[in-house]
Amino acid sequence: MGDELDPRQALAPTGFIDSDHHDVRDFTESVVRGVQDPRERVGLLFAEVRDRLRYDPYSVTAAPPTYRASAILDGGPTWCVPKAVLLTASLRAAGIPAVLGFSDVRNHLNSEALLELMGTDLFVFHGWSAAYVDGRWRKGSPAFNSELCRRFGVPPLEFDGSQDALLHAADGAGRRHMEYVRERGMFVDLPFDELMATLLDTYG
């Protein structure tokens, strides 16, 4: 899953993953202060980002500045891509190589309202983060906050870089939930133009 990606490329700030911004650095330090173990740092930052911003699939915008980590940090409810951007930036600020990853996923429990709006149960460019820990890239999706997970009867995802933590394949009742159908790769920075073009082409 992209083991050829040089982790040294995944430590520097970029246009959207502005891990050197003072707000991002202050946020990161407040979460991992006094913690040196990389896995523990990943776990703390993942849980904080997961629950800090409530997941809202209706919050998609086309304004590039709103996708910078420093802007996401002070925002309200948002969707999977900005949450992954913030997690990736905070991991880098903590000295852990991190990149953005994207998949197309099918939500078999999509709400009627969202299904009508989207015209499909396929979510293209679902965003997640990958952290480089103990010599391997591992995927973690901070999209669904704990409150939302409780509604579906599933435990919130936990991620410390020791293994992948992807969206739940089934809900608490055993019904099929999230299905990963396509990998779009891992990126050092947010491929904003490609993301927006794909959303427009898919959903109009």
JSON list of N, CA, C and O in Angstrom, two decimals, residues 117-170:
[
{"chain": "A", "resi": 117, "resn": "LEU", "atom": "N", "xyz": [-29.91, 13.11, -2.47]},
{"chain": "A", "resi": 117, "resn": "LEU", "atom": "CA", "xyz": [-29.04, 14.23, -2.82]},
{"chain": "A", "resi": 117, "resn": "LEU", "atom": "C", "xyz": [-27.90, 13.79, -3.71]},
{"chain": "A", "resi": 117, "resn": "LEU", "atom": "O", "xyz": [-27.59, 14.44, -4.72]},
{"chain": "A", "resi": 118, "resn": "MET", "atom": "N", "xyz": [-27.27, 12.67, -3.37]},
{"chain": "A", "resi": 118, "resn": "MET", "atom": "CA", "xyz": [-26.09, 12.20, -4.09]},
{"chain": "A", "resi": 118, "resn": "MET", "atom": "C", "xyz": [-26.45, 11.43, -5.35]},
{"chain": "A", "resi": 118, "resn": "MET", "atom": "O", "xyz": [-25.68, 11.40, -6.32]},
{"chain": "A", "resi": 119, "resn": "GLY", "atom": "N", "xyz": [-27.59, 10.76, -5.34]},
{"chain": "A", "resi": 119, "resn": "GLY", "atom": "CA", "xyz": [-27.97, 9.93, -6.48]},
{"chain": "A", "resi": 119, "resn": "GLY", "atom": "C", "xyz": [-27.27, 8.59, -6.50]},
{"chain": "A", "resi": 119, "resn": "GLY", "atom": "O", "xyz": [-27.39, 7.84, -7.47]},
{"chain": "A", "resi": 120, "resn": "THR", "atom": "N", "xyz": [-26.54, 8.26, -5.44]},
{"chain": "A", "resi": 120, "resn": "THR", "atom": "CA", "xyz": [-25.80, 7.01, -5.35]},
{"chain": "A", "resi": 120, "resn": "THR", "atom": "C", "xyz": [-25.39, 6.78, -3.90]},
{"chain": "A", "resi": 120, "resn": "THR", "atom": "O", "xyz": [-25.41, 7.71, -3.09]},
{"chain": "A", "resi": 121, "resn": "ASP", "atom": "N", "xyz": [-25.04, 5.53, -3.60]},
{"chain": "A", "resi": 121, "resn": "ASP", "atom": "CA", "xyz": [-24.52, 5.25, -2.26]},
{"chain": "A", "resi": 121, "resn": "ASP", "atom": "C", "xyz": [-23.00, 5.16, -2.27]},
{"chain": "A", "resi": 121, "resn": "ASP", "atom": "O", "xyz": [-22.39, 4.74, -1.30]},
{"chain": "A", "resi": 122, "resn": "LEU", "atom": "N", "xyz": [-22.39, 5.59, -3.39]},
{"chain": "A", "resi": 122, "resn": "LEU", "atom": "CA", "xyz": [-20.94, 5.56, -3.53]},
{"chain": "A", "resi": 122, "resn": "LEU", "atom": "C", "xyz": [-20.34, 6.90, -3.11]},
{"chain": "A", "resi": 122, "resn": "LEU", "atom": "O", "xyz": [-20.71, 7.94, -3.63]},
{"chain": "A", "resi": 123, "resn": "PHE", "atom": "N", "xyz": [-19.43, 6.86, -2.15]},
{"chain": "A", "resi": 123, "resn": "PHE", "atom": "CA", "xyz": [-18.72, 8.05, -1.71]},
{"chain": "A", "resi": 123, "resn": "PHE", "atom": "C", "xyz": [-17.32, 8.01, -2.35]},
{"chain": "A", "resi": 123, "resn": "PHE", "atom": "O", "xyz": [-16.49, 7.18, -1.97]},
{"chain": "A", "resi": 124, "resn": "VAL", "atom": "N", "xyz": [-17.09, 8.90, -3.32]},
{"chain": "A", "resi": 124, "resn": "VAL", "atom": "CA", "xyz": [-15.78, 8.94, -3.96]},
{"chain": "A", "resi": 124, "resn": "VAL", "atom": "C", "xyz": [-14.84, 9.82, -3.14]},
{"chain": "A", "resi": 124, "resn": "VAL", "atom": "O", "xyz": [-15.27, 10.73, -2.43]},
{"chain": "A", "resi": 125, "resn": "PHE", "atom": "N", "xyz": [-13.56, 9.49, -3.20]},
{"chain": "A", "resi": 125, "resn": "PHE", "atom": "CA", "xyz": [-12.53, 10.26, -2.50]},
{"chain": "A", "resi": 125, "resn": "PHE", "atom": "C", "xyz": [-12.78, 10.32, -0.99]},
{"chain": "A", "resi": 125, "resn": "PHE", "atom": "O", "xyz": [-12.62, 11.36, -0.36]},
{"chain": "A", "resi": 126, "resn": "HIS", "atom": "N", "xyz": [-13.19, 9.19, -0.41]},
{"chain": "A", "resi": 126, "resn": "HIS", "atom": "CA", "xyz": [-13.23, 9.11, 1.05]},
{"chain": "A", "resi": 126, "resn": "HIS", "atom": "C", "xyz": [-11.81, 9.29, 1.56]},
{"chain": "A", "resi": 126, "resn": "HIS", "atom": "O", "xyz": [-10.88, 8.60, 1.14]},
{"chain": "A", "resi": 127, "resn": "GLY", "atom": "N", "xyz": [-11.62, 10.24, 2.50]},
{"chain": "A", "resi": 127, "resn": "GLY", "atom": "CA", "xyz": [-10.28, 10.57, 2.97]},
{"chain": "A", "resi": 127, "resn": "GLY", "atom": "C", "xyz": [-9.90, 9.88, 4.26]},
{"chain": "A", "resi": 127, "resn": "GLY", "atom": "O", "xyz": [-10.74, 9.70, 5.15]},
{"chain": "A", "resi": 128, "resn": "TRP", "atom": "N", "xyz": [-8.64, 9.47, 4.35]},
{"chain": "A", "resi": 128, "resn": "TRP", "atom": "CA", "xyz": [-8.08, 8.89, 5.56]},
{"chain": "A", "resi": 128, "resn": "TRP", "atom": "C", "xyz": [-6.62, 9.32, 5.67]},
{"chain": "A", "resi": 128, "resn": "TRP", "atom": "O", "xyz": [-6.10, 9.99, 4.77]},
{"chain": "A", "resi": 129, "resn": "SER", "atom": "N", "xyz": [-5.97, 8.98, 6.74]},
{"chain": "A", "resi": 129, "resn": "SER", "atom": "CA", "xyz": [-4.55, 9.29, 6.92]},
{"chain": "A", "resi": 129, "resn": "SER", "atom": "C", "xyz": [-3.77, 7.98, 6.99]},
{"chain": "A", "resi": 129, "resn": "SER", "atom": "O", "xyz": [-4.30, 6.95, 7.39]},
{"chain": "A", "resi": 130, "resn": "ALA", "atom": "N", "xyz": [-2.51, 8.06, 6.60]},
{"chain": "A", "resi": 130, "resn": "ALA", "atom": "CA", "xyz": [-1.60, 6.93, 6.79]},
{"chain": "A", "resi": 130, "resn": "ALA", "atom": "C", "xyz": [-0.40, 7.44, 7.56]},
{"chain": "A", "resi": 130, "resn": "ALA", "atom": "O", "xyz": [0.19, 8.46, 7.22]},
{"chain": "A", "resi": 131, "resn": "ALA", "atom": "N", "xyz": [-0.06, 6.73, 8.63]},
{"chain": "A", "resi": 131, "resn": "ALA", "atom": "CA", "xyz": [1.09, 7.09, 9.47]},
{"chain": "A", "resi": 131, "resn": "ALA", "atom": "C", "xyz": [2.19, 6.05, 9.30]},
{"chain": "A", "resi": 131, "resn": "ALA", "atom": "O", "xyz": [1.90, 4.85, 9.17]},
{"chain": "A", "resi": 132, "resn": "TYR", "atom": "N", "xyz": [3.42, 6.51, 9.32]},
{"chain": "A", "resi": 132, "resn": "TYR", "atom": "CA", "xyz": [4.57, 5.61, 9.18]},
{"chain": "A", "resi": 132, "resn": "TYR", "atom": "C", "xyz": [5.11, 5.33, 10.58]},
{"chain": "A", "resi": 132, "resn": "TYR", "atom": "O", "xyz": [5.73, 6.18, 11.21]},
{"chain": "A", "resi": 133, "resn": "VAL", "atom": "N", "xyz": [4.84, 4.13, 11.06]},
{"chain": "A", "resi": 133, "resn": "VAL", "atom": "CA", "xyz": [5.23, 3.73, 12.42]},
{"chain": "A", "resi": 133, "resn": "VAL", "atom": "C", "xyz": [5.90, 2.35, 12.35]},
{"chain": "A", "resi": 133, "resn": "VAL", "atom": "O", "xyz": [5.37, 1.44, 11.69]},
{"chain": "A", "resi": 134, "resn": "ASP", "atom": "N", "xyz": [7.03, 2.22, 13.01]},
{"chain": "A", "resi": 134, "resn": "ASP", "atom": "CA", "xyz": [7.75, 0.94, 13.04]},
{"chain": "A", "resi": 134, "resn": "ASP", "atom": "C", "xyz": [8.04, 0.42, 11.64]},
{"chain": "A", "resi": 134, "resn": "ASP", "atom": "O", "xyz": [7.97, -0.79, 11.38]},
{"chain": "A", "resi": 135, "resn": "GLY", "atom": "N", "xyz": [8.37, 1.34, 10.73]},
{"chain": "A", "resi": 135, "resn": "GLY", "atom": "CA", "xyz": [8.80, 0.94, 9.40]},
{"chain": "A", "resi": 135, "resn": "GLY", "atom": "C", "xyz": [7.70, 0.56, 8.44]},
{"chain": "A", "resi": 135, "resn": "GLY", "atom": "O", "xyz": [7.99, 0.03, 7.35]},
{"chain": "A", "resi": 136, "resn": "ARG", "atom": "N", "xyz": [6.43, 0.86, 8.78]},
{"chain": "A", "resi": 136, "resn": "ARG", "atom": "CA", "xyz": [5.33, 0.51, 7.88]},
{"chain": "A", "resi": 136, "resn": "ARG", "atom": "C", "xyz": [4.28, 1.61, 7.86]},
{"chain": "A", "resi": 136, "resn": "ARG", "atom": "O", "xyz": [4.07, 2.33, 8.85]},
{"chain": "A", "resi": 137, "resn": "TRP", "atom": "N", "xyz": [3.62, 1.73, 6.70]},
{"chain": "A", "resi": 137, "resn": "TRP", "atom": "CA", "xyz": [2.50, 2.65, 6.57]},
{"chain": "A", "resi": 137, "resn": "TRP", "atom": "C", "xyz": [1.23, 1.95, 7.04]},
{"chain": "A", "resi": 137, "resn": "TRP", "atom": "O", "xyz": [0.94, 0.82, 6.61]},
{"chain": "A", "resi": 138, "resn": "ARG", "atom": "N", "xyz": [0.47, 2.63, 7.89]},
{"chain": "A", "resi": 138, "resn": "ARG", "atom": "CA", "xyz": [-0.81, 2.10, 8.35]},
{"chain": "A", "resi": 138, "resn": "ARG", "atom": "C", "xyz": [-1.89, 3.15, 8.16]},
{"chain": "A", "resi": 138, "resn": "ARG", "atom": "O", "xyz": [-1.67, 4.34, 8.39]},
{"chain": "A", "resi": 139, "resn": "LYS", "atom": "N", "xyz": [-3.10, 2.68, 7.78]},
{"chain": "A", "resi": 139, "resn": "LYS", "atom": "CA", "xyz": [-4.22, 3.58, 7.48]},
{"chain": "A", "resi": 139, "resn": "LYS", "atom": "C", "xyz": [-5.13, 3.74, 8.70]},
{"chain": "A", "resi": 139, "resn": "LYS", "atom": "O", "xyz": [-5.44, 2.78, 9.38]},
{"chain": "A", "resi": 140, "resn": "GLY", "atom": "N", "xyz": [-5.60, 4.97, 8.89]},
{"chain": "A", "resi": 140, "resn": "GLY", "atom": "CA", "xyz": [-6.59, 5.24, 9.93]},
{"chain": "A", "resi": 140, "resn": "GLY", "atom": "C", "xyz": [-7.61, 6.26, 9.44]},
{"chain": "A", "resi": 140, "resn": "GLY", "atom": "O", "xyz": [-7.24, 7.29, 8.88]},
{"chain": "A", "resi": 141, "resn": "SER", "atom": "N", "xyz": [-8.88, 5.98, 9.64]},
{"chain": "A", "resi": 141, "resn": "SER", "atom": "CA", "xyz": [-9.94, 6.89, 9.21]},
{"chain": "A", "resi": 141, "resn": "SER", "atom": "C", "xyz": [-10.58, 7.57, 10.42]},
{"chain": "A", "resi": 141, "resn": "SER", "atom": "O", "xyz": [-11.30, 6.93, 11.19]},
{"chain": "A", "resi": 142, "resn": "PRO", "atom": "N", "xyz": [-10.34, 8.88, 10.60]},
{"chain": "A", "resi": 142, "resn": "PRO", "atom": "CA", "xyz": [-10.92, 9.60, 11.75]},
{"chain": "A", "resi": 142, "resn": "PRO", "atom": "C", "xyz": [-12.30, 10.16, 11.47]},
{"chain": "A", "resi": 142, "resn": "PRO", "atom": "O", "xyz": [-12.80, 10.99, 12.22]},
{"chain": "A", "resi": 143, "resn": "ALA", "atom": "N", "xyz": [-12.95, 9.73, 10.38]},
{"chain": "A", "resi": 143, "resn": "ALA", "atom": "CA", "xyz": [-14.18, 10.38, 9.92]},
{"chain": "A", "resi": 143, "resn": "ALA", "atom": "C", "xyz": [-15.31, 10.33, 10.94]},
{"chain": "A", "resi": 143, "resn": "ALA", "atom": "O", "xyz": [-15.91, 11.35, 11.27]},
{"chain": "A", "resi": 144, "resn": "PHE", "atom": "N", "xyz": [-15.62, 9.14, 11.47]},
{"chain": "A", "resi": 144, "resn": "PHE", "atom": "CA", "xyz": [-16.81, 8.99, 12.29]},
{"chain": "A", "resi": 144, "resn": "PHE", "atom": "C", "xyz": [-16.49, 9.22, 13.76]},
{"chain": "A", "resi": 144, "resn": "PHE", "atom": "O", "xyz": [-15.76, 8.45, 14.38]},
{"chain": "A", "resi": 145, "resn": "ASN", "atom": "N", "xyz": [-17.05, 10.28, 14.32]},
{"chain": "A", "resi": 145, "resn": "ASN", "atom": "CA", "xyz": [-16.86, 10.61, 15.73]},
{"chain": "A", "resi": 145, "resn": "ASN", "atom": "C", "xyz": [-17.60, 9.61, 16.61]},
{"chain": "A", "resi": 145, "resn": "ASN", "atom": "O", "xyz": [-18.47, 8.85, 16.15]},
{"chain": "A", "resi": 146, "resn": "SER", "atom": "N", "xyz": [-17.24, 9.60, 17.89]},
{"chain": "A", "resi": 146, "resn": "SER", "atom": "CA", "xyz": [-17.77, 8.59, 18.82]},
{"chain": "A", "resi": 146, "resn": "SER", "atom": "C", "xyz": [-19.30, 8.63, 18.90]},
{"chain": "A", "resi": 146, "resn": "SER", "atom": "O", "xyz": [-19.96, 7.59, 18.97]},
{"chain": "A", "resi": 147, "resn": "GLU", "atom": "N", "xyz": [-19.86, 9.84, 18.90]},
{"chain": "A", "resi": 147, "resn": "GLU", "atom": "CA", "xyz": [-21.32, 9.96, 18.99]},
{"chain": "A", "resi": 147, "resn": "GLU", "atom": "C", "xyz": [-22.01, 9.28, 17.82]},
{"chain": "A", "resi": 147, "resn": "GLU", "atom": "O", "xyz": [-23.01, 8.57, 17.99]},
{"chain": "A", "resi": 148, "resn": "LEU", "atom": "N", "xyz": [-21.48, 9.48, 16.62]},
{"chain": "A", "resi": 148, "resn": "LEU", "atom": "CA", "xyz": [-22.07, 8.86, 15.44]},
{"chain": "A", "resi": 148, "resn": "LEU", "atom": "C", "xyz": [-21.93, 7.34, 15.51]},
{"chain": "A", "resi": 148, "resn": "LEU", "atom": "O", "xyz": [-22.86, 6.61, 15.15]},
{"chain": "A", "resi": 149, "resn": "CYS", "atom": "N", "xyz": [-20.79, 6.86, 15.96]},
{"chain": "A", "resi": 149, "resn": "CYS", "atom": "CA", "xyz": [-20.59, 5.42, 16.09]},
{"chain": "A", "resi": 149, "resn": "CYS", "atom": "C", "xyz": [-21.60, 4.80, 17.05]},
{"chain": "A", "resi": 149, "resn": "CYS", "atom": "O", "xyz": [-22.12, 3.70, 16.79]},
{"chain": "A", "resi": 150, "resn": "ARG", "atom": "N", "xyz": [-21.91, 5.49, 18.13]},
{"chain": "A", "resi": 150, "resn": "ARG", "atom": "CA", "xyz": [-22.90, 4.98, 19.08]},
{"chain": "A", "resi": 150, "resn": "ARG", "atom": "C", "xyz": [-24.26, 4.83, 18.42]},
{"chain": "A", "resi": 150, "resn": "ARG", "atom": "O", "xyz": [-25.00, 3.89, 18.72]},
{"chain": "A", "resi": 151, "resn": "ARG", "atom": "N", "xyz": [-24.59, 5.75, 17.53]},
{"chain": "A", "resi": 151, "resn": "ARG", "atom": "CA", "xyz": [-25.88, 5.67, 16.83]},
{"chain": "A", "resi": 151, "resn": "ARG", "atom": "C", "xyz": [-25.96, 4.42, 15.97]},
{"chain": "A", "resi": 151, "resn": "ARG", "atom": "O", "xyz": [-27.05, 3.86, 15.77]},
{"chain": "A", "resi": 152, "resn": "PHE", "atom": "N", "xyz": [-24.82, 3.98, 15.44]},
{"chain": "A", "resi": 152, "resn": "PHE", "atom": "CA", "xyz": [-24.80, 2.78, 14.60]},
{"chain": "A", "resi": 152, "resn": "PHE", "atom": "C", "xyz": [-24.48, 1.53, 15.41]},
{"chain": "A", "resi": 152, "resn": "PHE", "atom": "O", "xyz": [-24.36, 0.44, 14.86]},
{"chain": "A", "resi": 153, "resn": "GLY", "atom": "N", "xyz": [-24.30, 1.68, 16.72]},
{"chain": "A", "resi": 153, "resn": "GLY", "atom": "CA", "xyz": [-24.07, 0.53, 17.56]},
{"chain": "A", "resi": 153, "resn": "GLY", "atom": "C", "xyz": [-22.71, -0.11, 17.38]},
{"chain": "A", "resi": 153, "resn": "GLY", "atom": "O", "xyz": [-22.56, -1.32, 17.58]},
{"chain": "A", "resi": 154, "resn": "VAL", "atom": "N", "xyz": [-21.72, 0.69, 17.01]},
{"chain": "A", "resi": 154, "resn": "VAL", "atom": "CA", "xyz": [-20.36, 0.17, 16.82]},
{"chain": "A", "resi": 154, "resn": "VAL", "atom": "C", "xyz": [-19.40, 0.97, 17.68]},
{"chain": "A", "resi": 154, "resn": "VAL", "atom": "O", "xyz": [-19.64, 2.15, 17.97]},
{"chain": "A", "resi": 155, "resn": "PRO", "atom": "N", "xyz": [-18.30, 0.36, 18.09]},
{"chain": "A", "resi": 155, "resn": "PRO", "atom": "CA", "xyz": [-17.31, 1.11, 18.87]},
{"chain": "A", "resi": 155, "resn": "PRO", "atom": "C", "xyz": [-16.58, 2.09, 17.96]},
{"chain": "A", "resi": 155, "resn": "PRO", "atom": "O", "xyz": [-16.36, 1.81, 16.77]},
{"chain": "A", "resi": 156, "resn": "PRO", "atom": "N", "xyz": [-16.19, 3.26, 18.46]},
{"chain": "A", "resi": 156, "resn": "PRO", "atom": "CA", "xyz": [-15.41, 4.19, 17.64]},
{"chain": "A", "resi": 156, "resn": "PRO", "atom": "C", "xyz": [-14.06, 3.56, 17.29]},
{"chain": "A", "resi": 156, "resn": "PRO", "atom": "O", "xyz": [-13.50, 2.78, 18.07]},
{"chain": "A", "resi": 157, "resn": "LEU", "atom": "N", "xyz": [-13.58, 3.87, 16.11]},
{"chain": "A", "resi": 157, "resn": "LEU", "atom": "CA", "xyz": [-12.29, 3.35, 15.70]},
{"chain": "A", "resi": 157, "resn": "LEU", "atom": "C", "xyz": [-11.18, 3.89, 16.58]},
{"chain": "A", "resi": 157, "resn": "LEU", "atom": "O", "xyz": [-11.20, 5.04, 16.99]},
{"chain": "A", "resi": 158, "resn": "GLU", "atom": "N", "xyz": [-10.21, 3.04, 16.86]},
{"chain": "A", "resi": 158, "resn": "GLU", "atom": "CA", "xyz": [-9.00, 3.43, 17.56]},
{"chain": "A", "resi": 158, "resn": "GLU", "atom": "C", "xyz": [-7.83, 3.15, 16.62]},
{"chain": "A", "resi": 158, "resn": "GLU", "atom": "O", "xyz": [-7.84, 2.17, 15.89]},
{"chain": "A", "resi": 159, "resn": "PHE", "atom": "N", "xyz": [-6.82, 4.03, 16.65]},
{"chain": "A", "resi": 159, "resn": "PHE", "atom": "CA", "xyz": [-5.71, 3.89, 15.71]},
{"chain": "A", "resi": 159, "resn": "PHE", "atom": "C", "xyz": [-4.43, 4.38, 16.35]},
{"chain": "A", "resi": 159, "resn": "PHE", "atom": "O", "xyz": [-4.36, 5.51, 16.82]},
{"chain": "A", "resi": 160, "resn": "ASP", "atom": "N", "xyz": [-3.43, 3.50, 16.41]},
{"chain": "A", "resi": 160, "resn": "ASP", "atom": "CA", "xyz": [-2.13, 3.90, 16.95]},
{"chain": "A", "resi": 160, "resn": "ASP", "atom": "C", "xyz": [-0.99, 3.59, 15.99]},
{"chain": "A", "resi": 160, "resn": "ASP", "atom": "O", "xyz": [0.18, 3.67, 16.38]},
{"chain": "A", "resi": 161, "resn": "GLY", "atom": "N", "xyz": [-1.32, 3.24, 14.76]},
{"chain": "A", "resi": 161, "resn": "GLY", "atom": "CA", "xyz": [-0.29, 2.95, 13.78]},
{"chain": "A", "resi": 161, "resn": "GLY", "atom": "C", "xyz": [0.21, 1.52, 13.79]},
{"chain": "A", "resi": 161, "resn": "GLY", "atom": "O", "xyz": [1.07, 1.16, 12.99]},
{"chain": "A", "resi": 162, "resn": "SER", "atom": "N", "xyz": [-0.33, 0.69, 14.68]},
{"chain": "A", "resi": 162, "resn": "SER", "atom": "CA", "xyz": [0.11, -0.70, 14.73]},
{"chain": "A", "resi": 162, "resn": "SER", "atom": "C", "xyz": [-0.63, -1.58, 13.72]},
{"chain": "A", "resi": 162, "resn": "SER", "atom": "O", "xyz": [-0.13, -2.62, 13.30]},
{"chain": "A", "resi": 163, "resn": "GLN", "atom": "N", "xyz": [-1.84, -1.14, 13.32]},
{"chain": "A", "resi": 163, "resn": "GLN", "atom": "CA", "xyz": [-2.61, -1.84, 12.31]},
{"chain": "A", "resi": 163, "resn": "GLN", "atom": "C", "xyz": [-3.61, -0.87, 11.71]},
{"chain": "A", "resi": 163, "resn": "GLN", "atom": "O", "xyz": [-3.87, 0.19, 12.27]},
{"chain": "A", "resi": 164, "resn": "ASP", "atom": "N", "xyz": [-4.16, -1.23, 10.54]},
{"chain": "A", "resi": 164, "resn": "ASP", "atom": "CA", "xyz": [-5.12, -0.36, 9.89]},
{"chain": "A", "resi": 164, "resn": "ASP", "atom": "C", "xyz": [-6.39, -0.22, 10.72]},
{"chain": "A", "resi": 164, "resn": "ASP", "atom": "O", "xyz": [-6.80, -1.16, 11.43]},
{"chain": "A", "resi": 165, "resn": "ALA", "atom": "N", "xyz": [-7.01, 0.94, 10.65]},
{"chain": "A", "resi": 165, "resn": "ALA", "atom": "CA", "xyz": [-8.29, 1.19, 11.31]},
{"chain": "A", "resi": 165, "resn": "ALA", "atom": "C", "xyz": [-9.21, 1.87, 10.31]},
{"chain": "A", "resi": 165, "resn": "ALA", "atom": "O", "xyz": [-9.21, 3.10, 10.18]},
{"chain": "A", "resi": 166, "resn": "LEU", "atom": "N", "xyz": [-9.97, 1.05, 9.58]},
{"chain": "A", "resi": 166, "resn": "LEU", "atom": "CA", "xyz": [-10.83, 1.54, 8.52]},
{"chain": "A", "resi": 166, "resn": "LEU", "atom": "C", "xyz": [-12.30, 1.49, 8.95]},
{"chain": "A", "resi": 166, "resn": "LEU", "atom": "O", "xyz": [-12.64, 0.88, 9.96]},
{"chain": "A", "resi": 167, "resn": "LEU", "atom": "N", "xyz": [-13.15, 2.14, 8.16]},
{"chain": "A", "resi": 167, "resn": "LEU", "atom": "CA", "xyz": [-14.56, 2.25, 8.51]},
{"chain": "A", "resi": 167, "resn": "LEU", "atom": "C", "xyz": [-15.20, 0.87, 8.66]},
{"chain": "A", "resi": 167, "resn": "LEU", "atom": "O", "xyz": [-14.80, -0.09, 8.01]},
{"chain": "A", "resi": 168, "resn": "HIS", "atom": "N", "xyz": [-16.20, 0.78, 9.52]},
{"chain": "A", "resi": 168, "resn": "HIS", "atom": "CA", "xyz": [-16.81, -0.48, 9.89]},
{"chain": "A", "resi": 168, "resn": "HIS", "atom": "C", "xyz": [-17.49, -1.17, 8.70]},
{"chain": "A", "resi": 168, "resn": "HIS", "atom": "O", "xyz": [-18.28, -0.55, 7.98]},
{"chain": "A", "resi": 169, "resn": "ALA", "atom": "N", "xyz": [-17.21, -2.44, 8.54]},
{"chain": "A", "resi": 169, "resn": "ALA", "atom": "CA", "xyz": [-17.83, -3.21, 7.47]},
{"chain": "A", "resi": 169, "resn": "ALA", "atom": "C", "xyz": [-19.29, -3.53, 7.79]},
{"chain": "A", "resi": 169, "resn": "ALA", "atom": "O", "xyz": [-20.09, -3.79, 6.88]},
{"chain": "A", "resi": 170, "resn": "ALA", "atom": "N", "xyz": [-19.65, -3.54, 9.07]},
{"chain": "A", "resi": 170, "resn": "ALA", "atom": "CA", "xyz": [-21.03, -3.82, 9.48]},
{"chain": "A", "resi": 170, "resn": "ALA", "atom": "C", "xyz": [-21.38, -2.96, 10.68]},
{"chain": "A", "resi": 170, "resn": "ALA", "atom": "O", "xyz": [-20.51, -2.49, 11.41]}
]
